[in-house]
Coordinates of C-alpha atoms and ligand atoms in Angstrom, one line a residue:
M1 CA 135.2 113.8 -57.4
N2 CA 132.3 115.5 -55.8
N3 CA 129.4 113.3 -55.4
P4 CA 126.7 115.5 -53.8
S5 CA 124.1 112.8 -54.3
R6 CA 125.8 110.7 -51.7
G7 CA 126.1 113.7 -49.4
F8 CA 129.9 113.9 -49.7
D9 CA 130.7 117.2 -51.4
I10 CA 134.2 117.1 -49.9
F11 CA 135.3 120.4 -51.4
S12 CA 132.4 122.4 -50.0
P13 CA 133.3 124.4 -46.9
E14 CA 130.1 122.9 -45.5
F15 CA 131.5 119.3 -45.7
L16 CA 131.0 117.7 -42.2
R17 CA 129.2 120.8 -41.0
R18 CA 125.9 119.7 -42.5
Q19 CA 123.8 117.6 -40.3
Q20 CA 123.6 114.8 -43.0
D21 CA 127.4 114.4 -43.1
F22 CA 127.6 114.3 -39.3
E23 CA 124.8 111.7 -39.2
N24 CA 126.7 109.6 -41.6
F25 CA 129.8 109.7 -39.4
W26 CA 127.7 108.9 -36.4
L27 CA 126.2 105.9 -38.2
F28 CA 129.6 104.7 -39.3
M29 CA 130.7 104.7 -35.7
M30 CA 127.6 102.9 -34.6
K31 CA 127.5 100.2 -37.3
G32 CA 131.0 98.8 -36.9
G33 CA 133.4 101.7 -36.8
L34 CA 134.0 101.4 -33.1
D35 CA 134.6 98.5 -30.7
K36 CA 132.2 97.6 -28.0
A37 CA 134.1 99.4 -25.3
A38 CA 133.9 102.6 -27.3
R39 CA 130.3 102.1 -28.3
D40 CA 129.2 101.6 -24.7
S41 CA 131.2 104.6 -23.5
I42 CA 129.5 106.8 -26.1
G43 CA 126.2 105.3 -25.0
R44 CA 126.9 106.5 -21.4
A45 CA 128.0 109.9 -22.7
S46 CA 124.8 110.3 -24.8
A47 CA 122.7 109.4 -21.8
A48 CA 124.4 112.0 -19.7
F49 CA 124.0 114.6 -22.5
I50 CA 120.3 113.9 -23.1
S51 CA 119.5 113.8 -19.4
Q52 CA 121.1 117.2 -19.0
K53 CA 119.3 118.6 -22.1
V54 CA 115.8 117.3 -21.6
G55 CA 115.6 116.1 -18.0
P56 CA 114.7 119.5 -16.6
S57 CA 111.8 120.0 -19.1
L58 CA 110.4 116.6 -18.3
F59 CA 110.7 116.2 -14.5
A60 CA 110.1 118.7 -11.8
D61 CA 113.1 117.5 -9.8
G62 CA 115.1 116.3 -12.8
R63 CA 114.9 112.7 -11.7
I64 CA 113.3 109.8 -13.7
P65 CA 110.3 108.5 -11.8
L66 CA 110.5 104.8 -11.2
D67 CA 107.8 102.6 -9.7
E68 CA 109.2 100.8 -6.7
R69 CA 108.0 97.5 -8.1
D70 CA 110.3 98.1 -11.2
R71 CA 113.5 98.6 -9.2
P72 CA 114.5 94.9 -9.2
T73 CA 113.7 94.7 -13.0
V74 CA 116.1 97.6 -13.7
K75 CA 118.7 95.9 -11.4
N76 CA 118.3 92.5 -13.3
L77 CA 118.6 94.2 -16.6
Q78 CA 121.8 95.9 -15.5
K79 CA 123.3 92.8 -14.0
K80 CA 122.2 90.1 -16.6
G81 CA 121.0 92.0 -19.6
Y82 CA 117.4 90.8 -19.5
A83 CA 114.5 90.8 -17.0
P84 CA 111.0 89.4 -17.2
V85 CA 108.0 91.8 -16.6
P86 CA 104.4 91.1 -15.9
N87 CA 102.4 90.4 -19.1
I88 CA 101.8 93.6 -21.0
F89 CA 98.7 92.4 -22.9
S90 CA 95.7 90.4 -21.8
D91 CA 94.6 87.5 -23.9
A92 CA 91.8 89.6 -25.3
E93 CA 94.2 92.3 -26.3
I94 CA 96.4 89.7 -28.0
E95 CA 93.4 88.5 -30.0
E96 CA 92.7 92.2 -30.9
I97 CA 96.2 92.7 -32.2
G98 CA 96.1 89.4 -34.2
A99 CA 92.8 90.6 -35.8
Y100 CA 94.2 94.1 -36.5
V101 CA 97.3 92.9 -38.3
Q102 CA 95.2 90.9 -40.7
T103 CA 93.8 94.2 -42.0
I104 CA 97.2 95.9 -42.8
P105 CA 99.9 94.9 -45.3
A106 CA 102.9 93.1 -44.0
A107 CA 106.5 93.5 -45.3
V108 CA 107.3 90.0 -46.5
S109 CA 110.9 88.7 -46.5
G110 CA 113.2 85.7 -45.9
G111 CA 113.7 83.3 -48.7
V112 CA 111.2 85.0 -51.1
P113 CA 111.4 88.3 -53.0
E114 CA 110.6 91.1 -50.7
S115 CA 107.0 92.4 -51.1
H116 CA 104.0 93.7 -49.2
A117 CA 101.0 91.5 -48.7
L118 CA 98.1 90.9 -46.4
L119 CA 98.8 88.0 -44.0
K120 CA 96.4 85.7 -45.9
D121 CA 98.4 86.2 -49.0
V122 CA 101.9 85.7 -47.6
P123 CA 103.6 83.0 -49.7
P124 CA 104.2 79.7 -47.8
A125 CA 107.9 79.9 -48.3
A126 CA 108.3 83.3 -46.6
G127 CA 110.4 83.5 -43.5
F128 CA 108.9 86.7 -42.1
A129 CA 105.9 89.0 -42.2
H130 CA 106.7 92.3 -40.4
F131 CA 104.2 95.1 -39.4
H132 CA 105.8 98.5 -39.2
G133 CA 105.3 100.8 -36.3
A134 CA 103.4 103.4 -38.2
A135 CA 100.8 100.8 -39.2
V136 CA 100.4 99.2 -35.8
C137 CA 100.5 102.2 -33.5
G138 CA 96.8 102.8 -34.2
C139 CA 96.0 99.4 -32.9
P140 CA 94.4 100.2 -29.4
P141 CA 96.4 97.8 -27.2
I142 CA 99.6 98.7 -29.0
Y143 CA 98.9 102.4 -28.6
R144 CA 98.3 101.9 -24.9
A145 CA 101.6 100.0 -24.5
L146 CA 103.5 102.7 -26.4
H147 CA 102.1 105.3 -24.0
D148 CA 102.6 103.2 -20.9
E149 CA 104.4 105.6 -18.6
R150 CA 105.5 102.8 -16.3
L151 CA 107.3 101.0 -19.2
I152 CA 108.8 104.2 -20.4
S153 CA 110.1 105.1 -16.9
L154 CA 111.5 101.6 -16.5
A155 CA 113.4 101.9 -19.8
S156 CA 114.5 105.4 -19.0
A157 CA 115.8 104.4 -15.6
Y158 CA 117.8 101.6 -17.2
L159 CA 119.2 103.9 -19.9
G160 CA 119.9 106.7 -17.5
A161 CA 118.1 109.2 -19.7
P162 CA 114.6 109.8 -20.9
A163 CA 113.9 107.1 -23.5
T164 CA 113.0 107.6 -27.1
I165 CA 110.9 104.9 -28.8
G166 CA 112.8 104.2 -32.0
I167 CA 111.1 101.1 -33.3
T168 CA 107.7 99.5 -32.6
T169 CA 107.0 96.4 -34.6
A170 CA 105.2 93.1 -34.6
W171 CA 106.1 90.2 -36.8
W172 CA 105.4 86.6 -37.7
S173 CA 108.4 84.3 -38.2
Y174 CA 107.7 81.1 -40.1
P175 CA 109.4 77.7 -40.3
A176 CA 111.2 77.9 -43.6
P177 CA 113.8 75.7 -45.3
G178 CA 117.5 76.7 -45.1
G179 CA 119.8 77.6 -42.3
A180 CA 119.7 80.4 -39.8
E181 CA 120.6 83.8 -41.2
G182 CA 120.2 87.4 -40.3
M183 CA 118.6 87.9 -36.9
Q184 CA 118.2 84.2 -36.6
M185 CA 122.0 84.0 -35.9
F186 CA 123.5 85.4 -32.7
H187 CA 124.2 89.1 -33.1
H188 CA 124.3 92.4 -31.3
D189 CA 121.9 95.1 -32.3
R190 CA 123.4 98.4 -33.5
G191 CA 120.4 100.6 -33.4
D192 CA 121.8 103.0 -30.9
F193 CA 124.8 103.2 -28.6
R194 CA 122.5 102.6 -25.6
S195 CA 119.1 100.9 -25.8
C196 CA 116.8 98.2 -24.5
N197 CA 113.9 96.3 -26.0
L198 CA 110.6 95.1 -24.7
F199 CA 109.5 91.8 -26.2
V200 CA 106.1 90.3 -25.9
Y201 CA 105.2 86.9 -27.3
L202 CA 101.8 87.1 -29.1
S203 CA 101.8 83.3 -29.8
D204 CA 102.8 80.4 -27.5
V205 CA 106.5 79.9 -27.9
A206 CA 108.0 76.4 -27.4
A207 CA 111.5 75.0 -28.4
G208 CA 110.3 74.3 -31.9
T209 CA 108.5 77.6 -32.5
G210 CA 111.4 80.0 -32.6
P211 CA 112.2 81.0 -29.0
H212 CA 114.2 84.2 -28.5
S213 CA 117.7 83.4 -27.2
F214 CA 120.1 85.6 -25.2
V215 CA 123.6 85.2 -23.8
E216 CA 123.4 86.7 -20.4
H217 CA 126.1 89.2 -19.2
T218 CA 127.1 90.2 -22.8
H219 CA 125.2 93.5 -23.0
D220 CA 127.5 95.9 -21.3
M221 CA 131.3 96.2 -21.0
E222 CA 131.0 97.0 -17.3
V223 CA 129.6 93.5 -16.8
L224 CA 131.2 91.6 -19.6
L225 CA 134.8 92.8 -19.1
P226 CA 135.2 91.7 -15.5
L227 CA 133.5 88.4 -16.3
M228 CA 135.7 87.6 -19.3
S229 CA 138.8 88.8 -17.5
Q230 CA 138.1 86.3 -14.8
R231 CA 137.3 83.6 -17.2
L232 CA 140.0 84.1 -19.8
G233 CA 142.5 86.5 -18.2
S234 CA 145.0 83.7 -17.7
N235 CA 144.9 82.9 -21.4
P236 CA 145.8 86.1 -23.3
E237 CA 145.5 84.5 -26.7
M238 CA 141.9 83.4 -26.0
F239 CA 141.1 86.7 -24.3
H240 CA 142.1 88.6 -27.5
K241 CA 140.4 86.1 -29.7
F242 CA 137.2 86.7 -27.7
W243 CA 137.2 90.5 -28.1
R244 CA 138.0 90.2 -31.8
W245 CA 135.1 87.8 -32.1
M246 CA 132.7 90.0 -30.2
E247 CA 133.2 92.6 -32.9
Q248 CA 131.9 90.2 -35.6
H249 CA 128.3 91.3 -36.2
R250 CA 126.9 87.7 -36.5
K251 CA 128.0 84.6 -34.8
T252 CA 127.3 80.9 -35.1
D253 CA 125.9 78.8 -32.3
D254 CA 129.1 76.8 -32.2
E255 CA 131.2 79.9 -31.7
V256 CA 128.9 81.0 -28.9
R257 CA 129.3 77.6 -27.2
L258 CA 133.1 78.0 -27.4
F259 CA 133.0 81.0 -25.1
F260 CA 129.8 80.6 -23.0
P261 CA 128.6 77.6 -20.9
E262 CA 125.2 76.3 -21.8
N263 CA 123.5 77.7 -18.7
E264 CA 124.3 81.2 -19.8
V265 CA 122.8 80.8 -23.3
L266 CA 119.1 81.4 -22.4
S267 CA 116.2 80.4 -24.5
F268 CA 112.9 82.0 -23.6
T269 CA 109.9 79.8 -24.1
G270 CA 106.5 80.5 -22.7
P271 CA 102.8 81.0 -23.4
K272 CA 101.6 84.0 -25.4
G273 CA 101.7 87.1 -23.3
K274 CA 105.1 86.4 -21.9
S275 CA 106.9 89.8 -21.7
F276 CA 110.5 90.7 -21.0
F277 CA 113.0 93.5 -21.3
E278 CA 116.4 92.9 -22.9
D279 CA 119.4 94.9 -23.7
T280 CA 120.1 93.7 -27.3
R281 CA 123.5 95.2 -27.3
G282 CA 124.1 91.7 -25.8
L283 CA 124.2 88.6 -28.0
H284 CA 120.8 87.3 -29.0
K285 CA 118.9 85.7 -31.8
G286 CA 115.4 84.7 -32.8
T287 CA 115.8 80.9 -33.2
R288 CA 114.6 79.8 -36.6
P289 CA 111.2 78.2 -36.1
Q290 CA 111.0 74.5 -37.0
T291 CA 107.6 73.2 -36.1
G292 CA 105.3 76.3 -36.2
P293 CA 105.3 80.0 -36.6
R294 CA 105.9 82.6 -33.9
F295 CA 104.2 86.0 -33.5
V296 CA 106.0 88.6 -31.4
F297 CA 105.8 92.3 -30.5
E298 CA 108.7 94.6 -29.8
I299 CA 109.3 98.2 -28.6
F300 CA 112.8 99.5 -29.0
Y301 CA 113.7 102.3 -26.4
S302 CA 116.9 104.2 -27.1
V303 CA 118.6 107.4 -26.0
L304 CA 118.8 109.0 -29.4
P305 CA 116.4 108.7 -32.3
K306 CA 117.3 106.5 -35.3
F307 CA 119.3 108.7 -37.6
N308 CA 119.1 106.3 -40.6
E309 CA 115.3 106.7 -40.7
V310 CA 113.3 109.8 -41.3
A311 CA 110.6 110.2 -38.7
K312 CA 107.1 110.6 -40.1
P313 CA 105.0 111.0 -37.1
Q314 CA 101.2 110.8 -37.3
R315 CA 98.8 113.1 -35.6
R316 CA 97.2 111.4 -32.6
A317 CA 94.1 113.3 -33.3
D318 CA 93.9 111.6 -36.7
L319 CA 93.8 108.0 -35.3
R320 CA 90.4 106.5 -34.6
L321 CA 90.9 105.3 -31.1
P322 CA 88.3 104.2 -28.5
A323 CA 87.5 106.6 -25.6
G324 CA 89.8 106.1 -22.7
L325 CA 93.0 106.4 -24.8
E326 CA 94.4 110.0 -24.6
T327 CA 94.8 111.4 -28.0
D328 CA 95.4 115.0 -27.0
S329 CA 99.2 115.3 -27.1
S330 CA 99.2 118.3 -24.8
K331 CA 97.5 116.3 -22.1
L332 CA 100.1 113.5 -22.0
S333 CA 102.8 113.4 -19.4
P334 CA 105.9 115.2 -20.8
L335 CA 107.9 111.9 -20.5
V336 CA 105.4 110.0 -22.6
R337 CA 105.0 112.7 -25.1
Y338 CA 108.8 112.9 -25.5
A339 CA 109.3 109.2 -25.8
T340 CA 106.7 108.7 -28.5
R341 CA 107.5 111.8 -30.6
Q342 CA 109.0 109.9 -33.5
Y343 CA 105.7 108.1 -34.1
L344 CA 103.0 110.4 -32.8
V345 CA 102.6 114.1 -32.3
Ligands
AKG401 O1 113.2 87.3 -33.4 C1 113.8 87.4 -32.3 O2 113.5 86.9 -31.3 C2 115.1 88.3 -32.4 C3 114.8 89.6 -32.9 C4 116.0 90.5 -32.9 O3 117.1 90.2 -33.2 C5 115.8 91.9 -32.6 O4 114.6 92.3 -32.4 O5 116.7 92.7 -32.5
FE2_402 FE1 118.5 91.8 -32.9

């Protein structure tokens, strides 16, 4: 039967020729239809395609500009899947962000019915209060971080293509009863075939307050395959079991321990301000807070825009921002204007 409402009018000559059908196919491949080797290969191909398409319009010599100081960061990210960077926000900016989010509604979830509420009204049993990018990009320090050309260049150098900022978000995670679920279990992100994230802690994060955890070397087949071949190659049964397991979207801590020694399962604690890049195609989780809440900020840099979301960019000129922040889109560097286009025009 035709079901045009689902976008699958299979008897139409236009079936699979319309952008929507094609996007559905693309998402199917991204969200579990392909194994990691194929996903990573498509990621490399998409970076080559985008570089070829947009590189010449963004850079005079076609090359992504990279600050010398960021070369080791890109190398670490390639080798291990994560890399610390100097603090993105000052303490004063973190205060400013904390005050700003008290004035906008949060999406409340985790153990309570989903709702929107101001922070002061978030029910005590809630697991999360998320602030969407569209609401936080007008917060001056966040606007500045989004437009930080050095960060965009770093992400682009890692991706091998000019980056697109797909998600910007800040959220509180709260200690809540019950076991880990969702992103509090180890998982790999499936937001794009090639991506990296900047995380910034906006509250002090200790073992009890939900540290972000990452299994190093799990981000990219070019790193993971040689490692696991060396480790499990002599045991074909375990080797196959490992790759089948990798395809499971979510994994328990015990399962992770079966395949990775403790020293490779990293847990990032540190004072507020701590900032790091990570390729969340690798296994990671936000440990469920036990003793206190955690506040964190994230920018997701990818090669392609998120096809499962409609971009509703705001006009920079409409934001009320302090002098010193460029709001004339035509005056931005082409790389920055390109990277931020899903949020701001
Ligand atoms: O809360 C965290 O540290 C993990 C978040 C996460 O899984 C993600 O941003 O993809
Ligand atoms: Fe994730």
